[in-house]
Coordinates of C-alpha atoms and ligand atoms in Angstrom, one line a residue:
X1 CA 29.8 61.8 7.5
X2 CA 32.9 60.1 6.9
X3 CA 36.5 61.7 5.8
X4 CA 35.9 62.4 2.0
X5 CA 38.4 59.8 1.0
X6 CA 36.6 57.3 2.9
X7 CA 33.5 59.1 1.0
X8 CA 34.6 58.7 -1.8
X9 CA 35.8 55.0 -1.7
X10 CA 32.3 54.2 -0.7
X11 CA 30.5 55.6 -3.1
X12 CA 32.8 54.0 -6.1
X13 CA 32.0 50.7 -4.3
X14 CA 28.4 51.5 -4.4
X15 CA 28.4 52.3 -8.0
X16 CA 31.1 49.3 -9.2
X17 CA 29.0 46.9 -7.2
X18 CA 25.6 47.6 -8.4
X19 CA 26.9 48.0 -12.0
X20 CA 28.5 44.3 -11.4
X21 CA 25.1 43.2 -10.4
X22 CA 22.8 44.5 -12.7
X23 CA 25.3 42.5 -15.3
X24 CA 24.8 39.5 -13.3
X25 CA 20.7 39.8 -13.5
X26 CA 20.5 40.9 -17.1
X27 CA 23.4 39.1 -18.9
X28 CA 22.0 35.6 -18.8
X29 CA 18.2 36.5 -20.0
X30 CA 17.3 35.7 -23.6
X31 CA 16.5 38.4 -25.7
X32 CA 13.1 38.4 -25.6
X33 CA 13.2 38.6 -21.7
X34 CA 15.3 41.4 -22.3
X35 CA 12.4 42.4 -25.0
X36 CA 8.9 42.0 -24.7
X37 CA 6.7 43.9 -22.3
X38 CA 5.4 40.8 -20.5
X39 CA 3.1 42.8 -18.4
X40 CA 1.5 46.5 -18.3
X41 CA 3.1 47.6 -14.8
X42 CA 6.5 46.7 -15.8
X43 CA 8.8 47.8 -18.4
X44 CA 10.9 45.2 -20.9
X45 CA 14.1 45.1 -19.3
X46 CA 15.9 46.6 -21.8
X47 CA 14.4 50.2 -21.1
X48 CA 15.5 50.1 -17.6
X49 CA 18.9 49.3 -18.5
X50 CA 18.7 51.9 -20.7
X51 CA 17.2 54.2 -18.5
X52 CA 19.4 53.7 -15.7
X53 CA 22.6 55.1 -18.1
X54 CA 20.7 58.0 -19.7
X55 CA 19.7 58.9 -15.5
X56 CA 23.8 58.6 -14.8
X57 CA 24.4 61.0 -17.8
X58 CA 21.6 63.5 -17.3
X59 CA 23.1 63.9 -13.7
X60 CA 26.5 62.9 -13.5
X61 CA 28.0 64.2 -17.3
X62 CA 25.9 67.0 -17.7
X63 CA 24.3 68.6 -14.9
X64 CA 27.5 67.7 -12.7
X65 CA 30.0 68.3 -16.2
X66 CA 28.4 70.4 -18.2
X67 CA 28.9 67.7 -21.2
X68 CA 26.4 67.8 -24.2
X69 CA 23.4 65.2 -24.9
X70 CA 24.9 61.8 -26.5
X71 CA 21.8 61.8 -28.5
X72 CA 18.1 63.4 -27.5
X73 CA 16.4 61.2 -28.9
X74 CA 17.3 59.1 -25.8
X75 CA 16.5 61.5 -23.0
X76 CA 13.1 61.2 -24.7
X77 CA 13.0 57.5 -25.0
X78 CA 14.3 57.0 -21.4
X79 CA 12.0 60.1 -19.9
X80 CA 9.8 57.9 -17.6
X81 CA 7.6 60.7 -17.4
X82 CA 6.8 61.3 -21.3
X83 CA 7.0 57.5 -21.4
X84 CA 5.0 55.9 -18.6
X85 CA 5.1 51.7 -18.6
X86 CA 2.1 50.9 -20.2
X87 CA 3.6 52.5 -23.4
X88 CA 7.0 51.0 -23.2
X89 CA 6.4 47.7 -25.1
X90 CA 5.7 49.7 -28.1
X91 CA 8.8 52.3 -28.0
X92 CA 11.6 51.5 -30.6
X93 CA 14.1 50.4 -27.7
X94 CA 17.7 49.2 -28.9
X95 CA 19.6 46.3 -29.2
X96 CA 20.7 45.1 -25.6
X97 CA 24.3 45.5 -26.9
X98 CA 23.7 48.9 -27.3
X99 CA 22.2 49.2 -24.1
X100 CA 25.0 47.8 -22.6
X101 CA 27.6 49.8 -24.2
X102 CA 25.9 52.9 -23.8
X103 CA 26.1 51.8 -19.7
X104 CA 29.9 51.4 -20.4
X105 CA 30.0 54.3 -22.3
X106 CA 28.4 56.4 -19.8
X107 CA 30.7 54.8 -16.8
X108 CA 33.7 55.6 -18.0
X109 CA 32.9 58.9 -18.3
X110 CA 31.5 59.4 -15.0
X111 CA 34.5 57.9 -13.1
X112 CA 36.5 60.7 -14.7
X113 CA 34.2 63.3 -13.5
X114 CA 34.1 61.9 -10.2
X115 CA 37.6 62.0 -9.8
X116 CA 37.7 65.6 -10.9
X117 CA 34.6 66.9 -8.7
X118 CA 34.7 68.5 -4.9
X119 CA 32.2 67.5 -2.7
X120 CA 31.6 71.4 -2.7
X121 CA 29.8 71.4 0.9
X122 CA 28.0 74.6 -0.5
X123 CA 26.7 72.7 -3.5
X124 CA 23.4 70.5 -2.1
X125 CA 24.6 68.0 -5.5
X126 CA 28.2 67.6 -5.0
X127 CA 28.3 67.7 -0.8
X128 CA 29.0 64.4 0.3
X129 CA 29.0 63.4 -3.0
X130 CA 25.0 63.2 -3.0
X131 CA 24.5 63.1 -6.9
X132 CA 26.9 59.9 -6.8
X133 CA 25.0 58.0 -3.8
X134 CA 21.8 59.1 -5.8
X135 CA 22.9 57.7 -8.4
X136 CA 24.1 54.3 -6.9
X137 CA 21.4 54.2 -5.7
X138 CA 18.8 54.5 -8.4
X139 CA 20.4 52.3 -10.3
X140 CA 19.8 49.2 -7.3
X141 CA 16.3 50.4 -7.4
X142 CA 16.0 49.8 -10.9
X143 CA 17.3 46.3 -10.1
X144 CA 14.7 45.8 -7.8
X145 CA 12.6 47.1 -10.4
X146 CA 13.7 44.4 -13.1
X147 CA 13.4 41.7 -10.3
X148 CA 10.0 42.2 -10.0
X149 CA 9.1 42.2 -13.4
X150 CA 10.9 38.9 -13.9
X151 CA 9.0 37.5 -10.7
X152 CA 5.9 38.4 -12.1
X153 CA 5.8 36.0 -14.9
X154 CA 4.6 32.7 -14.5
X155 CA 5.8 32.2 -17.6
X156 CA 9.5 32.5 -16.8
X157 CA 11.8 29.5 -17.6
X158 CA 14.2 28.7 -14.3
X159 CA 15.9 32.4 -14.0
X160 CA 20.0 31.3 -13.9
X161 CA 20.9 34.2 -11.0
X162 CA 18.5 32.4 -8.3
X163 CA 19.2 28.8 -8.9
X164 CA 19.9 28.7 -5.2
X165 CA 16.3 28.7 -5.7
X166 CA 16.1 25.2 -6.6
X167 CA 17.7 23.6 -3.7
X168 CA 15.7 25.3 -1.4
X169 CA 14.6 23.3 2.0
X170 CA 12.1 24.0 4.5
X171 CA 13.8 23.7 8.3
X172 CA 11.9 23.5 11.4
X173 CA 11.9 26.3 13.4
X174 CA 11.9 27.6 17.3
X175 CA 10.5 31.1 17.4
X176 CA 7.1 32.2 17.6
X177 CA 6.3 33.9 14.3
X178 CA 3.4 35.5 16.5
X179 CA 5.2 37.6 19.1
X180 CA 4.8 40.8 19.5
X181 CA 6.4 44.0 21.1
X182 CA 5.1 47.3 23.0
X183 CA 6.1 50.3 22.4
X184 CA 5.0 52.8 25.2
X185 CA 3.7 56.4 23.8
X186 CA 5.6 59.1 23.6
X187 CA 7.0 60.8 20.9
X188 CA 10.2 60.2 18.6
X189 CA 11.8 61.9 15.9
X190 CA 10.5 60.8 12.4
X191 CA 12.6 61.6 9.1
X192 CA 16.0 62.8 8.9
X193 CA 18.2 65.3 8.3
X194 CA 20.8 63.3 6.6
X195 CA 21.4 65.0 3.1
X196 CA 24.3 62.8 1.9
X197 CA 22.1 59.7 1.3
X198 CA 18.7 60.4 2.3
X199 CA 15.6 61.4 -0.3
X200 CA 14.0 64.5 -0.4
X201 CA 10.9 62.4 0.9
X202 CA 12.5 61.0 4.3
X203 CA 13.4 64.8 5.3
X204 CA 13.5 67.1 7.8
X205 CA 13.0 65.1 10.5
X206 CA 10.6 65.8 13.0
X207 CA 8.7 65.1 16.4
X208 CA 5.7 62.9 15.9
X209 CA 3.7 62.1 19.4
X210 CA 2.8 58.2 19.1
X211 CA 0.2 56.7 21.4
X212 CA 1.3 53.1 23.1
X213 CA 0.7 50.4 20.9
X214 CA 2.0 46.3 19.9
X215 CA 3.1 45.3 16.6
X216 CA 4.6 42.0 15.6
X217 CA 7.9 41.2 16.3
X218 CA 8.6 39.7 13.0
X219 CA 6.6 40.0 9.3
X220 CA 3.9 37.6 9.1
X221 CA 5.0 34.5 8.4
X222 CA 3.8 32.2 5.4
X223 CA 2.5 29.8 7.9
X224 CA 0.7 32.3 9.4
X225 CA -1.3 33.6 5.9
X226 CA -1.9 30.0 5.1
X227 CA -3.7 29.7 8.3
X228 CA -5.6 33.1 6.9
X229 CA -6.5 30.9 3.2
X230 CA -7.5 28.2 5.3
X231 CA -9.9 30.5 7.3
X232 CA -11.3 31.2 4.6
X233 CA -10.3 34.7 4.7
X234 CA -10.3 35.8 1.1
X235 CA -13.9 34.6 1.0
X236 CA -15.2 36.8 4.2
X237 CA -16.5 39.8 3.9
X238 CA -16.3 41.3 6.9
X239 CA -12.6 41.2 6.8
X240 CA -11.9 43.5 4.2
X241 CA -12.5 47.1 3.3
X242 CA -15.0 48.5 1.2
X243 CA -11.5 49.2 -1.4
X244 CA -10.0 45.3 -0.8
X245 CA -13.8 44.0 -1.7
X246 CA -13.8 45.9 -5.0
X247 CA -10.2 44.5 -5.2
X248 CA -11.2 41.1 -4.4
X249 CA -14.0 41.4 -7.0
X250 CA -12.0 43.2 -10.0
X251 CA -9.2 40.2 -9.4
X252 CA -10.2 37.2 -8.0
X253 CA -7.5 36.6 -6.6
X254 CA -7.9 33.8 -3.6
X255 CA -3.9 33.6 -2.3
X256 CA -0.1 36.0 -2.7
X257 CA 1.5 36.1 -6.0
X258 CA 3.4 33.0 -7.0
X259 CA 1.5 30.7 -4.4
X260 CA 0.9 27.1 -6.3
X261 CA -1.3 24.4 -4.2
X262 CA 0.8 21.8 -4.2
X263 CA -2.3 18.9 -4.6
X264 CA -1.8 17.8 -0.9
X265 CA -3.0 20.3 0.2
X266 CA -0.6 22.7 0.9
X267 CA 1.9 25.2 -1.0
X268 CA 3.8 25.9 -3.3
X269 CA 5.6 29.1 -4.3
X270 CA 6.9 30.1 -8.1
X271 CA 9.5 32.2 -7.5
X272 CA 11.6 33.3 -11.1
X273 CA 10.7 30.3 -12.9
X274 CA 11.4 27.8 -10.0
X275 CA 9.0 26.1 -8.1
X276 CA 9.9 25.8 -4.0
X277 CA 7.7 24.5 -1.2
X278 CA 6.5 27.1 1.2
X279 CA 8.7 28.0 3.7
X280 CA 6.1 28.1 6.9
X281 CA 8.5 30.5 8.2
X282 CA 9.5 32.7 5.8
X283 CA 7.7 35.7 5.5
X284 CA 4.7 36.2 3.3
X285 CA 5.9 38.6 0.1
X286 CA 3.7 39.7 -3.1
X287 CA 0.6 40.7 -1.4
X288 CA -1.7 43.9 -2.2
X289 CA -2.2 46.5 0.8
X290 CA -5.6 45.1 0.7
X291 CA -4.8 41.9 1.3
X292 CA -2.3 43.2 4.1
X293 CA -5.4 45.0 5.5
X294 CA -7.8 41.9 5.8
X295 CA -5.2 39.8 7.1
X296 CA -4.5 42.4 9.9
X297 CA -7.8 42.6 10.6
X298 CA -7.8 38.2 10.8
X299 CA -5.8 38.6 13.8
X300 CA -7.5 41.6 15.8
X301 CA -5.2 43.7 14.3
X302 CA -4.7 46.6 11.4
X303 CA -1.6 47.8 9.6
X304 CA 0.4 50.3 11.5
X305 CA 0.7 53.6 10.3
X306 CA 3.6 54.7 8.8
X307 CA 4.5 57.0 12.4
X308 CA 4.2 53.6 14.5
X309 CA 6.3 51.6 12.7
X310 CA 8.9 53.9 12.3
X311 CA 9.0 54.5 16.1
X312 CA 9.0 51.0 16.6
X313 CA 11.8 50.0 14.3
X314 CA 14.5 53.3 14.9
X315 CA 13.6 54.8 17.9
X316 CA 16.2 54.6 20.8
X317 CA 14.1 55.8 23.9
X318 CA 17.5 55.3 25.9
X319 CA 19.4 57.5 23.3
X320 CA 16.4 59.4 22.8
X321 CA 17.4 59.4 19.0
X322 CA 16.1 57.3 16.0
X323 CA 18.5 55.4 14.7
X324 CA 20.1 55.1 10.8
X325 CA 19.5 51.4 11.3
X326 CA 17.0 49.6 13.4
X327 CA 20.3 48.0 15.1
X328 CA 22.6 51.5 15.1
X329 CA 24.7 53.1 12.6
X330 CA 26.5 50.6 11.3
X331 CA 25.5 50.0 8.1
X332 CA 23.9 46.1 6.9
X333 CA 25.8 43.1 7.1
X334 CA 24.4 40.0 6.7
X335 CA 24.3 39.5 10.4
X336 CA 21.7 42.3 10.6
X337 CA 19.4 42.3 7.4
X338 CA 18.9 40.1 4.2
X339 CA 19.3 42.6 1.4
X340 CA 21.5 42.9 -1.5
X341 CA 20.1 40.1 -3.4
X342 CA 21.7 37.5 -1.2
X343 CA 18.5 34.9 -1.2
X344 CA 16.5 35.8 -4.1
X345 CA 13.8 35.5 -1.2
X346 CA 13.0 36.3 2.3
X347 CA 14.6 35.2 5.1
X348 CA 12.7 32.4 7.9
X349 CA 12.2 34.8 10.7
X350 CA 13.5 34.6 13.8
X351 CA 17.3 33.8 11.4
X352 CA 18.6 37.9 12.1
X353 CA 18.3 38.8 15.7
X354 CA 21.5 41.2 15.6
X355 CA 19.3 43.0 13.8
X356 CA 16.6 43.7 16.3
X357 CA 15.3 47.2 17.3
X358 CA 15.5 48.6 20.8
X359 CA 12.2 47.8 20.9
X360 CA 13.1 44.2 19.9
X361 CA 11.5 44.7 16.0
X362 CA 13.0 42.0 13.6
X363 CA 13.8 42.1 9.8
X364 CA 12.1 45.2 9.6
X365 CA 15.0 45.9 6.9
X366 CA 15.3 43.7 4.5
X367 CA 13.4 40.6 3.4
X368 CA 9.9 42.1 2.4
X369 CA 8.5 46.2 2.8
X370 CA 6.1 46.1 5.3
X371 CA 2.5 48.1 3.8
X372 CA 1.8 50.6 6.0
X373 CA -1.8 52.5 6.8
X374 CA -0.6 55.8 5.5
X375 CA -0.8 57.6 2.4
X376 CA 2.4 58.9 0.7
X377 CA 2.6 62.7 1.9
X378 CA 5.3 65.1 2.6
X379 CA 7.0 65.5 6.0
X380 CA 6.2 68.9 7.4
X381 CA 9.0 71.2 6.2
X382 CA 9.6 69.0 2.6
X383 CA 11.6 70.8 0.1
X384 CA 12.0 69.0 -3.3
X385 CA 15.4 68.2 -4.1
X386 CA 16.9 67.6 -6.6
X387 CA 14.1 66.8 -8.7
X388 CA 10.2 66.8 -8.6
X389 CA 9.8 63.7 -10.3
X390 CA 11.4 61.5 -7.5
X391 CA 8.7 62.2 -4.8
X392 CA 6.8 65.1 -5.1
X393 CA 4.9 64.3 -7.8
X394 CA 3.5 61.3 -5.9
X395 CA 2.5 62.8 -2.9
X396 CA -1.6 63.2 -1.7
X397 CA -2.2 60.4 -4.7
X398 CA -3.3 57.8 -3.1
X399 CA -0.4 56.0 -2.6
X400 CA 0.4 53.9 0.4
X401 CA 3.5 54.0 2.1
X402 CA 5.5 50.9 2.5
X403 CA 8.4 50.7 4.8
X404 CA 11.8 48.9 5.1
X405 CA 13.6 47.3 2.6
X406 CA 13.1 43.6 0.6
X407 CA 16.1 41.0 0.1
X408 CA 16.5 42.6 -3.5
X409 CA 17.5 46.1 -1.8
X410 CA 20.8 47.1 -1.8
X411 CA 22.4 47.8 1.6
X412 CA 23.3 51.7 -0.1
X413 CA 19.3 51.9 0.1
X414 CA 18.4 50.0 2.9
X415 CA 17.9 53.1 5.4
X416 CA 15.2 52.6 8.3
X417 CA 14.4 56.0 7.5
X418 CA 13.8 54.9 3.2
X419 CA 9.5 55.3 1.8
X420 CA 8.4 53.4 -0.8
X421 CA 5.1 53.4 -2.2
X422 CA 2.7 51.8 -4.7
X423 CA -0.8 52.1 -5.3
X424 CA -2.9 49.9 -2.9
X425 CA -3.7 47.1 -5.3
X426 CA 0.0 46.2 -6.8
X427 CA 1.8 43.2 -5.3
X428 CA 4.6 42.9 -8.0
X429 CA 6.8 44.5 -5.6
X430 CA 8.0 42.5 -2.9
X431 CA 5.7 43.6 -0.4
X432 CA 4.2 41.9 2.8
X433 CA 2.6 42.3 6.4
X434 CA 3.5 43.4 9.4
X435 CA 0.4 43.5 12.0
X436 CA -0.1 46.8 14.8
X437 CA -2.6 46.0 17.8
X438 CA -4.5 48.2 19.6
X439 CA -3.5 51.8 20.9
X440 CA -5.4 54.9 19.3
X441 CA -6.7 53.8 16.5
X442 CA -8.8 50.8 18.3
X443 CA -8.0 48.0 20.4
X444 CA -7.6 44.3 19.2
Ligands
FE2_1 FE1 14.3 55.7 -12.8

């Protein structure tokens, strides 16, 4: 870990940045975007603006500074736990003004307590400065969070923050979205030990053995799931599991989230109230892990499991070390990953070869999490820290694993060693495909 000044620099960048952003996504939304609970899944906006300043004062001006409650009737409002999304349309929620200034409010308290605090390296909260990267970082995931919520809507007029949206154009391409790599068995070192950055959830790390498989170079492509639709995939049976043909049944569903025929028989893709023609090459994004499963199996495939695609995205067999990123350690630039917002969408593949595995795995950060086979379960060794709520609570429920990062992750999150999960039939995230073939869990 770097000199604590350098530390510290970093992590006030991380939390000026993401603070500047989540102005810049909620600022120009009309009050009853900011208000109404325009699906079950997702929370009005205002909550997780609110949310995200009670989390910084529950950690950062108490638990760090010992401070007293601004007021508890908010750390029961903005307790996810005693108020789960379904219910959070009906809470009293505040003005957004008073959202916002009770952000502001919050902030300026918690630059003074950083600037008083040692990163103790005794203390697991203040070493490295953890509590501030966690921090930073939940906030961009609650970013992510509101992203998905606004995406969700097909009701949403043209969203000002992507109206790079609206000048999108599709460009021919030179790759072949359907290459794949091998990676030879053996095993690699899953998780880490990092404890200035990393969740509970992606530690210890530890030796997996991984039989020899393939697994697409790049996600699947948007061409590539069209030629699925076209298939008729949704409409075969033997495609999908016994869970994706209850799916299929309880939804209807027939394409991804957002996709539009465009009457010529093509696409269309609503993305935050603009309308953009399908990018053949861009990867495919809103779709369930049982639609990720049936599309795997399309193509001879299935979905990785969460072991193989970790190997295959940060192992360095040379090294013999798995790497912070699937190009090294230097952290994202937008050489190596589309994250941080930068699009408002993925990213045509083939675009981000600097950042290729040493197995030669592209855009495995960034762009769209990749669903993987596993369930969400703790590494052997897991210890909860610093609270049950992030992780453990989820664990051996049913959740599936989904790796990487999407273009609405900040680079502060966007470890190769970062789980996310979500139940198996939610596609409001920005979730898509990446296909493994053959090794011990059967051949193509
Ligand atoms: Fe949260």
């Amino acid at each position: 870990v770097a000199a604590v000044g350098t530390r510290r620099r970093t992590l006030e960048g991380w939390l000026e940045r993401h603070r500047r952003r989540t102005r810049k996504l909620v600022d120009p939304l009309a009050d009853d975007d900011m208000h109404r609970q325009h699906h079950a899944i997702m929370s009005p906006v205002v909550w997780d603006v609110g949310h995200v300043a009670n989390f910084e004062e529950w950690w950062l001006l108490r638990e760090l500074a010992g401070r007293p409650s601004t007021d508890p009737d908010l750390d029961v409002l903005y307790d996810p736990v005693v108020n789960p999304r379904a219910g959070r349309g009906g809470l009293a929620l505040p003005e957004r003004r008073e959202a916002i200034a009770y952000l502001d409010a919050v902030r300026a308290e918690a630059v003074e307590v950083m600037r008083a605090t040692t990163f103790d390296p005794d203390e697991p909260l203040r070493r490295d400065g953890y509590v501030f990267s966690m921090v930073a970082q939940h906030e961009a995931q609650h970013q992510e969070t509101i992203l998905a919520a606004l995406d969700l809507r097909a009701d949403l007029d043209p969203y000002p923050p992507a109206a790079l949206l609206a000048s999108h154009r599709v460009l021919g391409r030179s790759v072949d979205d359907e290459a794949r790599v091998a990676v030879p068995a053996g095993a690699f070192v899953m998780g880490t030990d990092d404890t200035a950055d990393a969740y509970d959830n992606e530690r210890p790390g530890h030796l997996v053995d991984v039989g020899d498989f393939w697994i697409d170079r790049f996600p699947v492509t948007g061409r590539r799931f069209a030629a699925f639709i076209a298939d008729g995939g949704y409409a075969r049976a033997e495609l999908w599991s016994d869970g994706g043909r209850a799916w299929l049944a309880d939804t209807g569903h027939g394409a991804p989230q957002g996709w539009v025929p465009d009457g010529a028989g093509g696409w269309g893709i609503r993305r935050f109230g603009h309308l953009v023609p399908l990018d053949p090459f861009e990867p495919v994004v809103h779709v369930s892990y049982w639609e990720a499963q049936a599309f795997a199996h399309w193509v001879g495939g299935r979905l990785p499991t969460e072991a193989e695609w970790e190997k295959a995205v940060r192992w360095d067999p040379v090294g013999g070390r798995s790497r912070p990123y699937p190009w090294g350690d230097a952290p994202p630039t937008p050489r190596h990953a589309n994250v941080d917002v930068a699009r408002f969408g993925p990213a045509p593949v083939g675009s981000l070869p600097a950042g290729a595995s040493a197995y030669g795995v592209e855009h495995a950060v960034g762009d769209v999490y990749e669903w993987t086979a596993s369930e969400f379960t703790a590494y052997p060794g897991f210890s909860c820290f610093p609270y049950p709520e992030y992780s453990e609570v989820f664990f051996d429920e049913g959740y599936r694993v989904l790796r990487g990062a999407s273009w609405a992750t900040s680079a502060a999150v966007a470890r190769a060693s970062f789980r996310n999960w979500d139940h198996p039939q939610r596609r409001q995230i920005f979730s898509g495909i990446r296909v493994a073939y053959g090794g011990d869990r059967g051949r193509p």
